CSV table of C-alpha atoms in Angstrom, one decimal:
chain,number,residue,atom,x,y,z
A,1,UNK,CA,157.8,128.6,119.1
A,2,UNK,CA,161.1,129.3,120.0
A,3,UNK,CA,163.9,126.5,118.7
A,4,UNK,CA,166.5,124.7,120.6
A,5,UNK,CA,168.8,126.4,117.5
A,6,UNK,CA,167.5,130.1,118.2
A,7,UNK,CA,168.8,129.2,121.8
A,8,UNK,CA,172.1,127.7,121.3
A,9,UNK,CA,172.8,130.4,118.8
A,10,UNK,CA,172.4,133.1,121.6
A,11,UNK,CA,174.4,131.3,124.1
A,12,UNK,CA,177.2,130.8,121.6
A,13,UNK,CA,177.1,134.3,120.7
A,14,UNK,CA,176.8,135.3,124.1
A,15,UNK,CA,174.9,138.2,123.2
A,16,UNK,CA,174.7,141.4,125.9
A,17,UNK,CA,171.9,143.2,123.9
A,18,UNK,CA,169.1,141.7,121.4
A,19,UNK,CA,166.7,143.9,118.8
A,20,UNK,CA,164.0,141.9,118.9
A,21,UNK,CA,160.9,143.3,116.5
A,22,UNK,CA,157.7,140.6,116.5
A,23,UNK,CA,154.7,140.2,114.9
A,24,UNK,CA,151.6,138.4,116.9
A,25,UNK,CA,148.3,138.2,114.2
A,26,UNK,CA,145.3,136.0,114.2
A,27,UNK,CA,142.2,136.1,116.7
A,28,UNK,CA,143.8,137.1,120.3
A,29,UNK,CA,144.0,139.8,122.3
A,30,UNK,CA,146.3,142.3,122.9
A,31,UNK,CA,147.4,140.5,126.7
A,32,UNK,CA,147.6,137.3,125.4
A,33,UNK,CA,149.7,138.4,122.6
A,34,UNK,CA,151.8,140.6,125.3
A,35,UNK,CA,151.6,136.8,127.1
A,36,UNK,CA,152.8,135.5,124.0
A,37,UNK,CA,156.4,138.1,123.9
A,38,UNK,CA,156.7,137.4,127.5
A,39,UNK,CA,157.4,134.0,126.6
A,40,UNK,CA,159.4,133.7,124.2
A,41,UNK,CA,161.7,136.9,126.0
A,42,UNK,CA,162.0,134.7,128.9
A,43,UNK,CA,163.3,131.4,127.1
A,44,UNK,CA,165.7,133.6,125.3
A,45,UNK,CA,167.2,134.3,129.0
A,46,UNK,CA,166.3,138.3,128.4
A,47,UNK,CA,165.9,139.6,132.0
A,48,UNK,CA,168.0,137.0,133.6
A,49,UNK,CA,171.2,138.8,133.5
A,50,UNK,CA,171.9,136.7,130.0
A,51,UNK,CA,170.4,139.4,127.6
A,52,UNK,CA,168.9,142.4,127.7
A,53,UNK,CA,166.8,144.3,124.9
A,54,UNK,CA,168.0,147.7,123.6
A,55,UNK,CA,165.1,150.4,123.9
A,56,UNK,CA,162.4,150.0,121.3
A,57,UNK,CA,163.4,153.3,119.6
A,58,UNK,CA,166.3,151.9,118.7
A,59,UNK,CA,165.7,149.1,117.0
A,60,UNK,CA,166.3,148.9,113.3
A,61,UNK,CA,163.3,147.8,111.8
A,62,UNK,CA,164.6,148.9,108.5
A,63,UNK,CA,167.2,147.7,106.5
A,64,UNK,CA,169.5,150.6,105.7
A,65,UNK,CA,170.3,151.4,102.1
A,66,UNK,CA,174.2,152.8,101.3
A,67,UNK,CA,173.6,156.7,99.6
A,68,UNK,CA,177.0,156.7,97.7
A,69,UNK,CA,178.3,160.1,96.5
A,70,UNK,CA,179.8,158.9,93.5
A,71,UNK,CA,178.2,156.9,90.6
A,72,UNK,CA,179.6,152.9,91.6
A,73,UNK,CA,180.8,150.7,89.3
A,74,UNK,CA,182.2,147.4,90.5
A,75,UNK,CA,184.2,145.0,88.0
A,76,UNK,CA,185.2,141.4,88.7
A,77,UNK,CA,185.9,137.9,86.7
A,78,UNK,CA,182.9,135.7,86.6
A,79,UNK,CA,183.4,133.4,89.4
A,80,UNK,CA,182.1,130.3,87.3
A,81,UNK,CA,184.9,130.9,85.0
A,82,UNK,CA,183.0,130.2,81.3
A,83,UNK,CA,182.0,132.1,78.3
A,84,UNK,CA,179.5,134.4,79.7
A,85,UNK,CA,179.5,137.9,80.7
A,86,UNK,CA,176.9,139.6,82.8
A,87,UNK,CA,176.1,143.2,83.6
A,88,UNK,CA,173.5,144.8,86.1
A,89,UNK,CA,173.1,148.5,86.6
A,90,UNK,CA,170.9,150.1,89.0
A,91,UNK,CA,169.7,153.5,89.1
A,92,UNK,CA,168.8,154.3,92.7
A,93,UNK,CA,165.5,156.3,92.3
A,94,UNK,CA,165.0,157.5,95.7
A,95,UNK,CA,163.1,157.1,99.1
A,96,UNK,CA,159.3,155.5,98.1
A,97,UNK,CA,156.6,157.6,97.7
A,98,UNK,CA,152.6,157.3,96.7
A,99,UNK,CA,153.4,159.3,93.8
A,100,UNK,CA,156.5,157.7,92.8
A,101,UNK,CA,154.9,154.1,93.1
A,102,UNK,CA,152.2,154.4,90.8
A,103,UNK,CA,153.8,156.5,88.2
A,104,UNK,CA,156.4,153.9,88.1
A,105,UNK,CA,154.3,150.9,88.5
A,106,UNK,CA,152.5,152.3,85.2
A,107,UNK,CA,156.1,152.1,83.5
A,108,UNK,CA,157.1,148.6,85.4
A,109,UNK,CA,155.3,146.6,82.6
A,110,UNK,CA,156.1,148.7,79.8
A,111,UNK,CA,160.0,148.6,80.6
A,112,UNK,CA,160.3,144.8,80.9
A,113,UNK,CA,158.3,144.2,77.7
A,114,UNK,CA,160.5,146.6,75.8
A,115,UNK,CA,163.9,145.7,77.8
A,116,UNK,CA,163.4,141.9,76.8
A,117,UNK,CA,162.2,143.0,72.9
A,118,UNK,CA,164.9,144.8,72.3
A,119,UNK,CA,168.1,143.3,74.1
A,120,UNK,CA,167.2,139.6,73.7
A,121,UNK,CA,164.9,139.5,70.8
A,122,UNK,CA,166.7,142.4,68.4
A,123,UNK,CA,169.6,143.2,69.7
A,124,UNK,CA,170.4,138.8,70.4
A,125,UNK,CA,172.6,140.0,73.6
A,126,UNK,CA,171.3,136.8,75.0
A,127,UNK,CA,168.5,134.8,76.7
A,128,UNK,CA,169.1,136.6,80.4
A,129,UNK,CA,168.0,140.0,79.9
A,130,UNK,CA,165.2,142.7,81.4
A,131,UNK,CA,164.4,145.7,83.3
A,132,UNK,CA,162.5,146.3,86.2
A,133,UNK,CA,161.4,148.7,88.7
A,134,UNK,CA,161.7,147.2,92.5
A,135,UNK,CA,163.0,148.2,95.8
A,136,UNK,CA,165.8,147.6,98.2
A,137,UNK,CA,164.4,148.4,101.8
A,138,UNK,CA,162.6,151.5,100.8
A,139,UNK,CA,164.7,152.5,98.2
A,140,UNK,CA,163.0,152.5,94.8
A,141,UNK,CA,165.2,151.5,91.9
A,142,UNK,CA,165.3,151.1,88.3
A,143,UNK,CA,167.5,148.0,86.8
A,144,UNK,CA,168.7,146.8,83.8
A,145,UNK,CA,170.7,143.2,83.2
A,146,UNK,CA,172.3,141.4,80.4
A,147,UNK,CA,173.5,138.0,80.8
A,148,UNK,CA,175.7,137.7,76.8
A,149,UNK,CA,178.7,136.1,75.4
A,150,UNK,CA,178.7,138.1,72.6
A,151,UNK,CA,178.6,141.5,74.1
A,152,UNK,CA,181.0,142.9,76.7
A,153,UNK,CA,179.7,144.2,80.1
A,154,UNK,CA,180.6,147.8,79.1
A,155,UNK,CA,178.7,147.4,75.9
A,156,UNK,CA,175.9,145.9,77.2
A,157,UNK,CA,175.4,148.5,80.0
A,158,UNK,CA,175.6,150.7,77.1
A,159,UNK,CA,172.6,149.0,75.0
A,160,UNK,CA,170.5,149.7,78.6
A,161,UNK,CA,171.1,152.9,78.7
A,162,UNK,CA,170.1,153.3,75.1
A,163,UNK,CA,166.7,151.0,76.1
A,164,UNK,CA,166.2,153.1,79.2
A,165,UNK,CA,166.6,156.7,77.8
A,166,UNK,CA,165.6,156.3,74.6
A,167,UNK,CA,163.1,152.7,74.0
A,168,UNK,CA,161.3,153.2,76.6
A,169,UNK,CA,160.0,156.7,75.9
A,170,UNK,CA,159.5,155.7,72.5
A,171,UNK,CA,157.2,152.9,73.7
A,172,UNK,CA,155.1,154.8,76.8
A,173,UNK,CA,154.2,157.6,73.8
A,174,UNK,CA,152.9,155.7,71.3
A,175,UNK,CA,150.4,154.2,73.6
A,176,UNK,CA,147.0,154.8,72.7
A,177,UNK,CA,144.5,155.9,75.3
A,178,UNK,CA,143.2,152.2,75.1
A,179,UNK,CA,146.5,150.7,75.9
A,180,UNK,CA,147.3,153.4,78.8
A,181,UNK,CA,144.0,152.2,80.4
A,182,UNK,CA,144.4,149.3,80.2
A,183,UNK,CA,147.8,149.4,81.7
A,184,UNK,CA,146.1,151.1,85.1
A,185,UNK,CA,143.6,148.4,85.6
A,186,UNK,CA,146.0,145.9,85.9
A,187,UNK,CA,147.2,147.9,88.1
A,188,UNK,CA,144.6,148.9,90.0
A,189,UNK,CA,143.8,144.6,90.5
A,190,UNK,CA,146.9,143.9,91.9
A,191,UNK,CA,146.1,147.1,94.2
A,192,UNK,CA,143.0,145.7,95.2
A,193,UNK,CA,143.9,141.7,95.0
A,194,UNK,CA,143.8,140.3,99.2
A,195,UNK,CA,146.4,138.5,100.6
A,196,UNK,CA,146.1,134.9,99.2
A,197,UNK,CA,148.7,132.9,101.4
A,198,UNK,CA,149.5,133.1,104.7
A,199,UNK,CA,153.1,134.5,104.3
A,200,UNK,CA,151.5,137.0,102.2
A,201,UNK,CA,149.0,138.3,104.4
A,202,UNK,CA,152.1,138.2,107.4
A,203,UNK,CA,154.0,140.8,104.9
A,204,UNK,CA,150.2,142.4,104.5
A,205,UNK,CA,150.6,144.0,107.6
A,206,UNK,CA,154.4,143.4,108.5
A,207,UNK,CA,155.6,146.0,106.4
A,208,UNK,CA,153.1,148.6,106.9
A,209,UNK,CA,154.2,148.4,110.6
A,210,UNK,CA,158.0,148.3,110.0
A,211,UNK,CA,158.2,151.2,107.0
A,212,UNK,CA,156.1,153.8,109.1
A,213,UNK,CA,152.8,152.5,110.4
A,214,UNK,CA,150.6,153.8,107.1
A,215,UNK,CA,148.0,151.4,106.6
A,216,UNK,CA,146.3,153.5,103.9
A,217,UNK,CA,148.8,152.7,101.3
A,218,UNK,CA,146.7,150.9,98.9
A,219,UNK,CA,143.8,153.1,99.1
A,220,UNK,CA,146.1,156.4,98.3
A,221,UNK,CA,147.2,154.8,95.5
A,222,UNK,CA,144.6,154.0,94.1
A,223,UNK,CA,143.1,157.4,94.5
A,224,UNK,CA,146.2,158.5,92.5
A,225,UNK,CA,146.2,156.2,90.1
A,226,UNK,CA,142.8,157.4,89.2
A,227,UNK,CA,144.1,161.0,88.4
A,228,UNK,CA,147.4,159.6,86.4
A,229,UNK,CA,148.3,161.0,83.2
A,230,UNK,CA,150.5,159.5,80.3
A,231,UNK,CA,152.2,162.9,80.5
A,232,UNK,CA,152.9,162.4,84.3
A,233,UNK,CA,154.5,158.7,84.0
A,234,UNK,CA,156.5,160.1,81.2
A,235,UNK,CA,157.7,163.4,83.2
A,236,UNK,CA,158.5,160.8,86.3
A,237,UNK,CA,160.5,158.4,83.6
A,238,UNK,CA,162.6,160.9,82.3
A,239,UNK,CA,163.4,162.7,85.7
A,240,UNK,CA,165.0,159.3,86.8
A,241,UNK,CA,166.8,157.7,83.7
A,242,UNK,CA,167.9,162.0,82.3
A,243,UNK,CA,167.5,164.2,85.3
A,244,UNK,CA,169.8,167.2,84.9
A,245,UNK,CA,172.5,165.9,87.4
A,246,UNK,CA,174.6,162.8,88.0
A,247,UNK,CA,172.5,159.7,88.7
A,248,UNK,CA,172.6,157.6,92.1
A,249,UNK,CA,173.9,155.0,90.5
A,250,UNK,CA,175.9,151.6,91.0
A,251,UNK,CA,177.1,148.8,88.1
A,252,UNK,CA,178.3,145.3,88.4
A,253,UNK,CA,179.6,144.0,86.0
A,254,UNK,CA,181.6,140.5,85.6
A,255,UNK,CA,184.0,139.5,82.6
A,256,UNK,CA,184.0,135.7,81.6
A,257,UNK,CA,187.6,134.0,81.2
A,258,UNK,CA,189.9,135.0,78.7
A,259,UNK,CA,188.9,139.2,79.4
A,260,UNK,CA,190.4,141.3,81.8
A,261,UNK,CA,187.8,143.6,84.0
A,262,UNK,CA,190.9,146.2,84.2
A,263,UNK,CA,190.3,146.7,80.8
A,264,UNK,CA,187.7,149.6,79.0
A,265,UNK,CA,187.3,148.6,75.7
A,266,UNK,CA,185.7,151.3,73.0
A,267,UNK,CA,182.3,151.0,72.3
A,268,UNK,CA,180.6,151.3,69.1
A,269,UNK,CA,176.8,151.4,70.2
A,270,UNK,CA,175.1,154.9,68.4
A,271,UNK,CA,173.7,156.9,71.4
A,272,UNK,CA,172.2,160.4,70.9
A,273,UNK,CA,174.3,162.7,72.0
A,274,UNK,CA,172.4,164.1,74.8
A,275,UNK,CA,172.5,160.7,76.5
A,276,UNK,CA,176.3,160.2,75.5
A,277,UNK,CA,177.2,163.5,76.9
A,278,UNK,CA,175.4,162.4,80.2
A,279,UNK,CA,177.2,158.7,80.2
A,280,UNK,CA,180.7,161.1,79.6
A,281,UNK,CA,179.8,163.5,82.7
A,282,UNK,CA,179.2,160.3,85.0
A,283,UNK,CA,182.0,158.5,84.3
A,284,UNK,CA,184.1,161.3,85.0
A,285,UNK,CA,183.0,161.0,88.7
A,286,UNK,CA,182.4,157.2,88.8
A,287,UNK,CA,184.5,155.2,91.5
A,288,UNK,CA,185.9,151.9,89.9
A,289,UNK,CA,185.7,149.0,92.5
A,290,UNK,CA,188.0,145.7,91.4
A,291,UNK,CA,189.4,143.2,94.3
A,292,UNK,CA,191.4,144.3,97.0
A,293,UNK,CA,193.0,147.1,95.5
A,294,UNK,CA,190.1,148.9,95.8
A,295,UNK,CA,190.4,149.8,99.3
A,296,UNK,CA,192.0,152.9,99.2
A,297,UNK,CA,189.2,153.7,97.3
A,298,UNK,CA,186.2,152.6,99.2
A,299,UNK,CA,188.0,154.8,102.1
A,300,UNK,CA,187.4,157.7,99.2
A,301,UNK,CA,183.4,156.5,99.0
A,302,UNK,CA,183.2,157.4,102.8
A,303,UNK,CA,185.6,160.7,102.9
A,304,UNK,CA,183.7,162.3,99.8
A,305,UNK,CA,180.4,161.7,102.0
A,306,UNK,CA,178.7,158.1,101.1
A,307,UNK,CA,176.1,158.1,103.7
A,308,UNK,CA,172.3,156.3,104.2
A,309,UNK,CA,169.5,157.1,102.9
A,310,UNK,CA,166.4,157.8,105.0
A,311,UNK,CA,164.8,155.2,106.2
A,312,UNK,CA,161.2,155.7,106.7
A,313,UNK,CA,159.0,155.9,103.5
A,314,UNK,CA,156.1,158.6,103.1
A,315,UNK,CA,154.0,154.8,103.6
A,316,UNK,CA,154.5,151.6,103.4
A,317,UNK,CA,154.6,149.1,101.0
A,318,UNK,CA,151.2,147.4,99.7
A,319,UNK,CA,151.0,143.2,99.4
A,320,UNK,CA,150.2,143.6,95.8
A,321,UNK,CA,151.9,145.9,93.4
A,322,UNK,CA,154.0,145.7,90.0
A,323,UNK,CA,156.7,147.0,91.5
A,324,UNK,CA,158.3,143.9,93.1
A,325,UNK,CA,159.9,143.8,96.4
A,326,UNK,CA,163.4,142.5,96.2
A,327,UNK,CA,166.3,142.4,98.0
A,328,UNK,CA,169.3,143.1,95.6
A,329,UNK,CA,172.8,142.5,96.8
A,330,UNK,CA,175.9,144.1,95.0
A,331,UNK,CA,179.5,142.4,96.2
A,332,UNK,CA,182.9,143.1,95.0
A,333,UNK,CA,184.6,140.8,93.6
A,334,UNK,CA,188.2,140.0,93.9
């Protein structure tokens, strides 16, 4: 049904060309759900001189994702102005693959058990922290977030790294072959579990259609998740948090009131010295974002090559997986 809202919105806009991507699904055929389009194009005013529709192959279907060619690290004051600081870093794995998603839907569970033990439970950073593995658009990412008033942001992205690189390992080799199986039948559930709601089974075969047309996703990754190794979710975990190059990676981080985000305060936190020569060679190249001063230096981001990454995955996205599908926004703050 198309709203009086959708309408007026149009007309204020005045909009000369509209991307229009639909999704028709239940018991009908294909004419009536051409019918269907028809309809709704012709309330919209499309072919009436109003608004006209940009060729199909045009449309973006796909949300495009920023490939930066320097490490990103925004800092800002919190905007509510109290005690707490907060810190998210995101390690941009990559365009989405079959292998990729189940080696690191293996590792998905693992990291936010160990991420919570660790920074809330041993460490006491505070009550808001994790990791996780998801996706922006296609994108596959690996995060980590501290919500503290005790630890700064610098310091707490620190403690992440230290989780990442070095917890996490620890954790995914000491589990027994019991544990490791255990671990792929969950997964291989939420593979197999059918859509259960009706927005559910909408992005059932939604994204399928937008991210490349694959409706086989499930079933290949299942196959592979048959043939998984420990060794191989290992090998895929270490290529992402230690590869032998400069990560794809951006860091927000807010300051509460009384500290100022210009300032880098020395860090005490013991890493090994592998992982602190890493954190040395990125931060050599890392762009620093802060308020509007910062222009000159997101004109830098563009001139040294910032660019998107591709937008169609190897398939698309299945309903049910541990890696969650979320939308992750990262603003500058001024």
């Amino acid at each position: 049904e198309t709203t009086q809202e959708a309408l007026d919105v149009l007309e204020a806009r005045r909009l000369g060309k509209l991307s229009m991507t639909g999704l028709v699904m239940g018991s009908c055929s294909l004419q009536l759900a051409e019918e269907l389009q028809d309809k709704m194009l012709t309330q919209l005013g499309v072919g009436g001189g109003k608004v006209d529709l940009i060729d199909a192959n045009s449309s973006e279907r796909v949300d495009r994702v920023v490939r930066y060619s320097h490490p990103v690290e925004l800092r800002g004051r919190n905007p509510r102005n109290d005690s707490s600081h907060a810190m998210l870093m995101t390690i941009m794995v990559g365009p989405s693959s079959i292998k990729r998603r189940v080696l690191l839907g293996l590792i998905s569970e693992v990291l936010n058990e160990v991420a919570f033990k660790v920074l809330r439970t041993e460490l006491q950073l505070g009550y808001v922290a994790g990791g996780s593995v998801s996706a922006i658009s296609n994108i596959l990412t690996v995060s980590c977030f501290v919500q503290s008033e005790v630890a700064l942001p610098d310091v707490a992205e620190e403690q992440c790294e230290k989780v990442l690189a070095i917890h996490v390992v620890d954790a995914l080799e000491k589990l027994s072959e019991a544990e490791f199986a255990n671990i792929k039948e969950s997964l291989r559930l939420q593979l197999l579990q059918p859509p259960l709601s009706l927005g559910e089974e909408t992005e059932h075969f939604w994204a399928p259609i937008l991210l490349g047309r694959c409706f086989n996703t499930s079933a290949e990754m299942l196959t592979y998740l048959k043939q998984a190794e420990k060794s191989d979710v290992l090998a895929a975990w270490k290529s992402v948090v230690m590869p032998e190059k400069v990560r794809e990676k951006v860091a927000v981080k807010l300051f509460a009131a009384g500290h100022d985000p210009a300032t880098r305060e020395e860090t005490k936190v013991e890493l090994p010295q592998g992982l602190k020569e890493q954190l040395q060679a990125e931060r050599k190249v890392t762009v620093t974002l802060q308020g509007l001063a910062s222009a000159q230096k997101r004109r830098k981001l563009i001139e040294d090559g910032a660019s998107f990454y591709h937008r169609r995955s190897s398939a698309a996205w299945p309903k049910a997986t541990l890696l969650r599908l979320s939308r992750t926004s990262y603003r500058a703050w001024a």
